Short mmCIF file of C-alpha atoms in Angstrom, two decimals:
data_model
loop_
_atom_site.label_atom_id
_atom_site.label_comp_id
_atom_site.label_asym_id
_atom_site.label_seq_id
_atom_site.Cartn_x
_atom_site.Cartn_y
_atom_site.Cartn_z
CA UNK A 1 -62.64 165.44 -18.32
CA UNK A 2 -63.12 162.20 -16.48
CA UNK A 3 -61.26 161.81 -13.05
CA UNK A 4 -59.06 159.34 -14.57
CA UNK A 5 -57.93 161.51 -16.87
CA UNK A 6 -58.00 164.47 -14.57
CA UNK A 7 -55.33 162.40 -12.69
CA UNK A 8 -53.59 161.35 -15.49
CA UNK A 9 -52.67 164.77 -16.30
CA UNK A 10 -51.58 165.53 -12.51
CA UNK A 11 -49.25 163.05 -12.90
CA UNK A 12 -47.66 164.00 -16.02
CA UNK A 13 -47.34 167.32 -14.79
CA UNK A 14 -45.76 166.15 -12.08
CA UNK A 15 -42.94 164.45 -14.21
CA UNK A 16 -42.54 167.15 -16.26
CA UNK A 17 -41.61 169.16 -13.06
CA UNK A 18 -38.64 166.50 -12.81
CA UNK A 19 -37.81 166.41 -16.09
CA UNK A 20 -36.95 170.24 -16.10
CA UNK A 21 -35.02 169.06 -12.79
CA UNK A 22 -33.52 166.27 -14.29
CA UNK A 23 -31.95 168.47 -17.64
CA UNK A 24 -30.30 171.17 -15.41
CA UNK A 25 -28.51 168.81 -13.05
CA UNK A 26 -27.13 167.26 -16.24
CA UNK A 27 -24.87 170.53 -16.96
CA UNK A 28 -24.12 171.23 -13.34
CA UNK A 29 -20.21 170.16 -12.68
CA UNK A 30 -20.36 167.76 -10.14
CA UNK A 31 -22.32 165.82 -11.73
CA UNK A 32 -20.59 165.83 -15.31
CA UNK A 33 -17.38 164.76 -13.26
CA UNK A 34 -19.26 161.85 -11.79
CA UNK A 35 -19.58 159.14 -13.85
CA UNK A 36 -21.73 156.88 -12.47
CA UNK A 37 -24.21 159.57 -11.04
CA UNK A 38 -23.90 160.87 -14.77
CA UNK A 39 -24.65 157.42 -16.21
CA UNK A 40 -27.61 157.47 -13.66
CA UNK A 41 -29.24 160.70 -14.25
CA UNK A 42 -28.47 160.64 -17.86
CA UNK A 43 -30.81 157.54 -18.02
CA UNK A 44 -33.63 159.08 -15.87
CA UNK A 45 -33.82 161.50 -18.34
CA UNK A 46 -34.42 159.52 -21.15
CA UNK A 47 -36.74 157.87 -19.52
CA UNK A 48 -38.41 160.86 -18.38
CA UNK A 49 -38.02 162.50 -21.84
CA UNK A 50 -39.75 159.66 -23.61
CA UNK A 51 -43.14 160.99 -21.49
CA UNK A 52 -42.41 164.78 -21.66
CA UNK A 53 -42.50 164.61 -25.72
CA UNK A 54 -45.46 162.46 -26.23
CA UNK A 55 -47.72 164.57 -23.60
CA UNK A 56 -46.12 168.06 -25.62
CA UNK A 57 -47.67 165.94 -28.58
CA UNK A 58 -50.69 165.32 -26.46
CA UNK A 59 -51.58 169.02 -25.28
CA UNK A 60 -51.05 170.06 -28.72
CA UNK A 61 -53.70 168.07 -29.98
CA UNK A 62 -55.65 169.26 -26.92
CA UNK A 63 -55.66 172.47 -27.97
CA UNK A 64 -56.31 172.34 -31.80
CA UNK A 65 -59.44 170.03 -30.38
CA UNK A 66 -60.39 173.08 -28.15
CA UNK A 67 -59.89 175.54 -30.55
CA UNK A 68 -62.09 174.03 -33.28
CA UNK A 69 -64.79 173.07 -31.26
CA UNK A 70 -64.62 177.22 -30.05
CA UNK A 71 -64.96 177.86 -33.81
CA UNK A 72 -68.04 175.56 -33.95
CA UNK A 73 -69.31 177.21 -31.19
CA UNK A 74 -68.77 181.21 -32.08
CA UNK A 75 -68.49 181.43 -35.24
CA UNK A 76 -71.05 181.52 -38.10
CA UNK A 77 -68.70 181.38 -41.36
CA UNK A 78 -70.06 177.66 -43.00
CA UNK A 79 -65.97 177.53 -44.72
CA UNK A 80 -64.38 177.82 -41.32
CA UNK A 81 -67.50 176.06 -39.41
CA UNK A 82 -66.38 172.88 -42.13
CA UNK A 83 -62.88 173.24 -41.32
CA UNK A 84 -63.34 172.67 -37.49
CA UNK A 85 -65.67 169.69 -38.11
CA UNK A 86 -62.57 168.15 -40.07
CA UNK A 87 -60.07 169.27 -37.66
CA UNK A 88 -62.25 167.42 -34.84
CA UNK A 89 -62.78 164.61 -36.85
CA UNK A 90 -58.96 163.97 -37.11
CA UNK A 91 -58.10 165.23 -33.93
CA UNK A 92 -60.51 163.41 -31.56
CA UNK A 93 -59.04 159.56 -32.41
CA UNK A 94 -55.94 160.94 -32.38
CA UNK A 95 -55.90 162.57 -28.80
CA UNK A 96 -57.85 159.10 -27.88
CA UNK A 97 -54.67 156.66 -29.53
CA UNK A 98 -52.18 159.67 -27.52
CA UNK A 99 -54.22 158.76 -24.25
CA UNK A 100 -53.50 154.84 -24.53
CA UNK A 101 -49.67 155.52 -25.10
CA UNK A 102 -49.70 157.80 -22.01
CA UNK A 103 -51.27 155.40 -19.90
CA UNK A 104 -49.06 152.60 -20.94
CA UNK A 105 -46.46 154.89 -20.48
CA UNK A 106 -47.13 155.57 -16.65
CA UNK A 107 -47.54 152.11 -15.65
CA UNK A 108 -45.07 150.88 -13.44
CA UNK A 109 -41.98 149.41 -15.61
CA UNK A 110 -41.49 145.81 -14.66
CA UNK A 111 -37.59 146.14 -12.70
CA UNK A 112 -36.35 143.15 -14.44
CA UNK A 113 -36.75 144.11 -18.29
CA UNK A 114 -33.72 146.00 -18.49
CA UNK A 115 -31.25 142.73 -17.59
CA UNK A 116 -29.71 140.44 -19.21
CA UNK A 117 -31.19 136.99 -19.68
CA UNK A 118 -30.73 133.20 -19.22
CA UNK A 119 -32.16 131.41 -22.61
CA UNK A 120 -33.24 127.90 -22.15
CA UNK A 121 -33.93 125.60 -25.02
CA UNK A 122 -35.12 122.04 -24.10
CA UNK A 123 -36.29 119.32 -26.73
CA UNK A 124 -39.38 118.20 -25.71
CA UNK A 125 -42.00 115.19 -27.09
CA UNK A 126 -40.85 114.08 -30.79
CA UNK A 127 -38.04 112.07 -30.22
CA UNK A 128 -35.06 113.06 -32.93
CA UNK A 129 -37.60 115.31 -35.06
CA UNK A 130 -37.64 117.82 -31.29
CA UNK A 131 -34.32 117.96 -30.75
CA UNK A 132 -33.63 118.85 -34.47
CA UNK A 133 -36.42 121.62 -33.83
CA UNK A 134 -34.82 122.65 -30.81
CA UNK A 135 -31.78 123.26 -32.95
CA UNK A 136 -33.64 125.73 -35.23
CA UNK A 137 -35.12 127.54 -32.42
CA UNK A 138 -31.70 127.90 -31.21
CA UNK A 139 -30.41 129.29 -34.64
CA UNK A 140 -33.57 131.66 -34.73
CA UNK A 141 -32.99 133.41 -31.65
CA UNK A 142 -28.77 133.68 -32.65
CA UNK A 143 -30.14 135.20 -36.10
CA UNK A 144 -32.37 137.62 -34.28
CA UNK A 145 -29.72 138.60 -31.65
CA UNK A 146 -27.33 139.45 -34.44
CA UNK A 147 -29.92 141.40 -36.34
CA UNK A 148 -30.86 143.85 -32.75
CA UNK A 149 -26.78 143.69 -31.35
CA UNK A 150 -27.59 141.55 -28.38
CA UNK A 151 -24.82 139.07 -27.40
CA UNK A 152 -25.57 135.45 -26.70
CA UNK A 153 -23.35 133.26 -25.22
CA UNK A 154 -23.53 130.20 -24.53
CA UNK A 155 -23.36 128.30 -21.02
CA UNK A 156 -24.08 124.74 -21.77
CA UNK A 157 -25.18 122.37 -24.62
CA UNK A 158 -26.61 119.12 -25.13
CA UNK A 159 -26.47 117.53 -28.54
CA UNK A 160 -29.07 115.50 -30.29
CA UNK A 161 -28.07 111.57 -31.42
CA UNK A 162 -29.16 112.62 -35.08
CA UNK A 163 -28.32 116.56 -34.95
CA UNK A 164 -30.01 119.67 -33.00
CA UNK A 165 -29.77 119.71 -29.64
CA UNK A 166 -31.45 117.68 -26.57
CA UNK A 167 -30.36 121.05 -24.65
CA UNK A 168 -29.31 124.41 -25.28
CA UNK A 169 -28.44 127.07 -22.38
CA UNK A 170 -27.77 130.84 -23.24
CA UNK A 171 -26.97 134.35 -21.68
CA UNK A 172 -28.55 136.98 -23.50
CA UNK A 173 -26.45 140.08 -23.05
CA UNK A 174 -28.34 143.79 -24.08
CA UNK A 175 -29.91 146.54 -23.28
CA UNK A 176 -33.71 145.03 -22.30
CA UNK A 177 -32.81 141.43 -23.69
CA UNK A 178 -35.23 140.28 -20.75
CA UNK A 179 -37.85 142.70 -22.11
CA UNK A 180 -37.59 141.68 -25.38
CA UNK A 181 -37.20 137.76 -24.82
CA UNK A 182 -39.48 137.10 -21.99
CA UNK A 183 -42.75 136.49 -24.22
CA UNK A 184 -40.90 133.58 -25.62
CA UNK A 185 -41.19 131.47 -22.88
CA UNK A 186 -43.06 128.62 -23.16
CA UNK A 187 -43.78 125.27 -25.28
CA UNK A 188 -43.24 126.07 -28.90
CA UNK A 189 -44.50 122.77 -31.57
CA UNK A 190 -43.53 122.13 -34.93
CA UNK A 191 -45.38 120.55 -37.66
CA UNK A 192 -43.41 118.88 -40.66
CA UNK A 193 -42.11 116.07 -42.69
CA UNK A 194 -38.84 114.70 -40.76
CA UNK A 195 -35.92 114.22 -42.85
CA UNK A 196 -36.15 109.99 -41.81
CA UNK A 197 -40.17 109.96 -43.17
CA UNK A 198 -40.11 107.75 -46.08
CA UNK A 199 -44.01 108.03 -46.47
CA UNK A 200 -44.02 111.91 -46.50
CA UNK A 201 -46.52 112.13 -43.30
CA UNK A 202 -46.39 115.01 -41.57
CA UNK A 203 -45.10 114.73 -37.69
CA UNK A 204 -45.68 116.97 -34.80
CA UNK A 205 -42.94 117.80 -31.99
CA UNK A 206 -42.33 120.25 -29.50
CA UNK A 207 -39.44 121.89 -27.57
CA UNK A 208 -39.62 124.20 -24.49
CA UNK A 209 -38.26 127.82 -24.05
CA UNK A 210 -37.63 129.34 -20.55
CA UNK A 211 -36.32 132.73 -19.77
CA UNK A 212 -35.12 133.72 -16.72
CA UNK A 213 -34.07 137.67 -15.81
CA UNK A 214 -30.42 137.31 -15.24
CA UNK A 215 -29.14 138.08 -10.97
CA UNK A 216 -26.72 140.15 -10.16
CA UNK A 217 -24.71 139.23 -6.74
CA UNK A 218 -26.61 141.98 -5.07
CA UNK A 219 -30.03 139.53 -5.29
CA UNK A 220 -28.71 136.89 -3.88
CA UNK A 221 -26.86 135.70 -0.79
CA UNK A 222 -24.98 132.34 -1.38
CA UNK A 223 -23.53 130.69 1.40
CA UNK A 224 -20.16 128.52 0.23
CA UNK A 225 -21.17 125.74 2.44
CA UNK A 226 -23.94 124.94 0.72
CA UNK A 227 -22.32 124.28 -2.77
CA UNK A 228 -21.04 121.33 -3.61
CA UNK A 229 -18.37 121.31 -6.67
CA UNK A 230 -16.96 118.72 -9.18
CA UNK A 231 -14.94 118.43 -12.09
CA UNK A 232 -14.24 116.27 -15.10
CA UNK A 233 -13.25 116.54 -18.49
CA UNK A 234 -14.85 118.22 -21.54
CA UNK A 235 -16.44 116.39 -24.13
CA UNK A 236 -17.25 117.31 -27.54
CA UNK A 237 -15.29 119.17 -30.06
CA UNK A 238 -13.62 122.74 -28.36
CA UNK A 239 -9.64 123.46 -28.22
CA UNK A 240 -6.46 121.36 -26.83
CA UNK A 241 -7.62 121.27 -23.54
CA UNK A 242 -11.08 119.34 -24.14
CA UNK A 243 -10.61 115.56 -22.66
CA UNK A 244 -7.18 116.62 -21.27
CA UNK A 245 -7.66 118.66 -18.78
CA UNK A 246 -10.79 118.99 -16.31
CA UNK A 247 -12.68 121.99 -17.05
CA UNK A 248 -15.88 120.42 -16.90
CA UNK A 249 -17.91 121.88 -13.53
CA UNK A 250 -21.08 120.66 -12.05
CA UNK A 251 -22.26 122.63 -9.27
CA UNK A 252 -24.70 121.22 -7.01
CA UNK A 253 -26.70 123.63 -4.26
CA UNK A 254 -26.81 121.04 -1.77
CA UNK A 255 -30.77 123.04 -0.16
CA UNK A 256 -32.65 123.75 -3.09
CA UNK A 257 -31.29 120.27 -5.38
CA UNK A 258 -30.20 122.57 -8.32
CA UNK A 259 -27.44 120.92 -10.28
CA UNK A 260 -25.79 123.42 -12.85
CA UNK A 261 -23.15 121.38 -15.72
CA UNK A 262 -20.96 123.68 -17.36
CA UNK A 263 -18.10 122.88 -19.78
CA UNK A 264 -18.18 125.51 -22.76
CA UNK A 265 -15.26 127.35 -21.02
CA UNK A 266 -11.82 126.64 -21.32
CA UNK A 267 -10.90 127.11 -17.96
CA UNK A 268 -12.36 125.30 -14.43
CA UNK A 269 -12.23 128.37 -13.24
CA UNK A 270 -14.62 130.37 -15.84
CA UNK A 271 -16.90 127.59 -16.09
CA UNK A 272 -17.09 127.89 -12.11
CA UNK A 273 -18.17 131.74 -12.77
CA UNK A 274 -20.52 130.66 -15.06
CA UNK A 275 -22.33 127.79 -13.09
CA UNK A 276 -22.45 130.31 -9.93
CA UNK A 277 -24.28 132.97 -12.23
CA UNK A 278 -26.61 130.41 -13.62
CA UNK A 279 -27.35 129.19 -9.84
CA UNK A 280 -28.27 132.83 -8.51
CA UNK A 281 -30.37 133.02 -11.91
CA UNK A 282 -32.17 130.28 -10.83
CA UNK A 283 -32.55 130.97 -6.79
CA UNK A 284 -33.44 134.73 -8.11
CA UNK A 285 -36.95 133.33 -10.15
CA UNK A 286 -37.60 130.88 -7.00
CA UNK A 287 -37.27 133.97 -4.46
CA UNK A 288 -39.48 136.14 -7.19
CA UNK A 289 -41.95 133.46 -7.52
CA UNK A 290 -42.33 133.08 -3.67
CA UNK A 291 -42.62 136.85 -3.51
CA UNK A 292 -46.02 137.03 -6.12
CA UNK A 293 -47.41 134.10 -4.19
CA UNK A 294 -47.37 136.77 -1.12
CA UNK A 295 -48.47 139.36 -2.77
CA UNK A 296 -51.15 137.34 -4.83
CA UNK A 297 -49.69 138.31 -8.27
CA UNK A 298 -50.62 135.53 -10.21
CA UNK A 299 -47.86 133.68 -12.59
CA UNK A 300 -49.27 131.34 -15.12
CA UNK A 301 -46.38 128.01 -15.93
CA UNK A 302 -46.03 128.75 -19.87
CA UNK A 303 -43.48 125.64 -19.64
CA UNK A 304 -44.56 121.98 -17.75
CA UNK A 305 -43.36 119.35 -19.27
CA UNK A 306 -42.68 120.21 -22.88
CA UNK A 307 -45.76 118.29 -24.07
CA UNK A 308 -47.21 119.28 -27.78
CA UNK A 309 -50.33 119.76 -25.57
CA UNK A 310 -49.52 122.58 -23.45
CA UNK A 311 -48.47 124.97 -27.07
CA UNK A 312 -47.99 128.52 -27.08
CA UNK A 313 -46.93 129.15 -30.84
CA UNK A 314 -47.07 126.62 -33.86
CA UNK A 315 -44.52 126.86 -37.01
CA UNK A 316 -46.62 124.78 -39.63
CA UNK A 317 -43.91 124.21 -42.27
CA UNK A 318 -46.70 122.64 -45.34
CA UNK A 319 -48.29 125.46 -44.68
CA UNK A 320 -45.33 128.29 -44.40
CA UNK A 321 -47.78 129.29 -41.37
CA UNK A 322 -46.39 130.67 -37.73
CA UNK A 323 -49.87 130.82 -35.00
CA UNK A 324 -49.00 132.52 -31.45
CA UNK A 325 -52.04 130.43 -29.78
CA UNK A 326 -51.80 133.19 -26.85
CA UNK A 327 -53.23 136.08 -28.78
CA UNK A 328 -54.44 133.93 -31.91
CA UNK A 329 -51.72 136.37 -33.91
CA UNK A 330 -50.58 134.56 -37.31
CA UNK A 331 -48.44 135.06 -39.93
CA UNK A 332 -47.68 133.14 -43.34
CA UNK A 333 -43.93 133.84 -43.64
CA UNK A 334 -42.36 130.87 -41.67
CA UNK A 335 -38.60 130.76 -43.95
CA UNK A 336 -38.07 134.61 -42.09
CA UNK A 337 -39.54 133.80 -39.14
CA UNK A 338 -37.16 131.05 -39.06
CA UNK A 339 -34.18 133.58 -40.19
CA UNK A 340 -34.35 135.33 -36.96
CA UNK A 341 -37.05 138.10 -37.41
CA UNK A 342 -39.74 137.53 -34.91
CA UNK A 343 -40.21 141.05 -34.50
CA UNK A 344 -43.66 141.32 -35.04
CA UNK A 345 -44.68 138.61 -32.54
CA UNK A 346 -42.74 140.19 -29.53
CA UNK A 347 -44.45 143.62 -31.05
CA UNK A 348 -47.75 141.74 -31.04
CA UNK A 349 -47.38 140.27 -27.48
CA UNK A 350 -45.93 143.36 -25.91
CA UNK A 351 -49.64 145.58 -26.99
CA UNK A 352 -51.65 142.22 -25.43
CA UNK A 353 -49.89 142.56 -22.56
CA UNK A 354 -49.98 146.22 -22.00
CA UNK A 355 -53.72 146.18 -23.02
CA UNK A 356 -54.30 143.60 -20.12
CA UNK A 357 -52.82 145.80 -17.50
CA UNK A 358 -54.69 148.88 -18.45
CA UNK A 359 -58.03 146.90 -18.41
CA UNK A 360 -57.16 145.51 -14.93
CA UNK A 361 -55.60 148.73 -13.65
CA UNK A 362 -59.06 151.02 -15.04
#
């Protein structure tokens, strides 16, 4: 056994030492009749338990491995001496596949992929044709909350002068929705016939997807001074108060420039609340950026300027093809992919990534 490994298992020993802590402070009293330490250490075991059952699985393959190879070794019976060789055959891969997931396993969790998220949908280069695109980008991410229970609300929208929408800006609400959203980000490019072609040539446009992990109040210290506040009315369609009373905010945060518009509220006040969460939001990835610039984490822009240029996925419509240009991943199924269920990209990117950071880490 390598030292890697030998370390490996030192560790997982180690956590199943808390784990057996963990599952008898669950029953004790005091902590039953605390709710939030409850909540807590109810989640710490999960956690924990999702590493204590797949290293049971592992040691059990460990020792069938051991055992056969004994049999190889001792014995002299050819019908058992075949029956090893096939049980080590099927067991070695196996214990080598049960090795990656442990690994990935132990590597530390990034802290911000169990918020909530801020979903940013810009129309990029194409004119019309992106903001159209933007639209169905929109409509493919609402289809795909619906289908996995996450909530999405939105926080401010721009309409398009012939449909879809110039801008589209979303709270994801849901257990991981930063975890499961975050590979999105970036410059996504369609490839079609626009409705207004009269020649039938196919057009290329592009819109722009950001996603931020979601602040709490505890990230970020706000001084009132610096905000600057001011109010109009609503436009667009919405209830009786839209262009009759001013419930339109923009908040401006007079040292870092940010200007936050919100108006999809019916109130002042809870489009206030909403503008002040989107501003933390934004402070909280400027603070986080600063932060791996100190540490010399390196963060790669997936979004600059929306170009067609700078892609990360492509949804050829002649073709009914969907590329993901960061991992060369492709499928031919664009009218689902479309309908919400991108599944197997997030799926795709999430083994890339995790792949990446075991190379770097061994």
């Amino acid at each position: 056994m390598s030292l890697k490994n030998i370390h490996m298992i030192e560790k997982l020993e180690e956590i199943y030492l808390r784990y057996e802590e963990v599952r008898l402070l669950l029953s004790q009293p005091e902590v039953i009749t605390d709710i939030k330490k409850f909540t807590l250490i109810s989640k710490e075991f999960g956690e924990l338990e999702k590493i204590v059952l797949k290293y049971q699985e592992y040691k059990k393959a460990k020792d069938g491995l051991n055992h056969a190879v004994e049999i190889l070794e001792t014995k002299k019976d050819a019908e058992l001496r075949e029956l090893a060789k096939m049980e080590i055959e099927e067991l070695t891969p196996r214990i080598d596949g049960l090795e990656m997931e442990l690994k990935e396993l132990l590597m530390p969790k990034d802290p911000n992929d169990e918020r909530n998220c801020i979903l940013e949908i810009r129309a990029g280069t194409g004119g019309d044709e992106a903001a159209i695109f933007a639209g169905d980008l929109w409509r493919m991410y609402q289809r795909f909350c619906d289908r996995k229970g996450l909530k999405m609300k939105v926080i401010d929208i721009t309409e398009g002068s012939a449909g879809g929408y110039k801008e589209v800006i979303t709270e994801v609400e849901g257990d991981g929705a930063f975890g499961i959203f975050k590979y999105e980000s970036g410059v996504h490019r369609v490839q079609r016939v626009p409705n207004t072609e009269q020649q039938g040539r196919v057009h290329t446009s592009a819109a722009a997807v950001v996603v931020l992990p979601e602040a709490q109040d505890v990230d970020v210290t706000i001084n009132p001074a610096d905000l600057e506040f001011q109010t109009s009315r609503s436009g667009g369609a919405g209830g009786q108060n839209v262009n009759k009373v001013e419930t339109k905010v923009q908040l401006t945060h007079k040292p870092s420039g940010i200007v936050i518009t919100c108006q999809v509220e019916r109130s002042q006040l809870a489009n206030k609340e909403l503008a002040l969460q989107m501003l933390r939001t934004k402070l909280y990835e400027i603070e986080t950026e600063k932060q791996n610039a100190i540490t010399g984490a390196t963060r790669r822009s997936q979004v600059r300027s929306g170009d067609r240029s700078e892609k990360i996925r492509t949804y050829n419509y002649p073709q009914s093809r969907v590329t993901d240009h960061r991992i060369g991943y492709t499928q031919h199924n664009l009218p689902a992919m479309m309908n919400g269920e991108i599944e197997n990209f997030i799926e795709q990117l999430k083994i890339a990534d995790s792949t990446e950071k075991l190379i770097e880490r061994d």
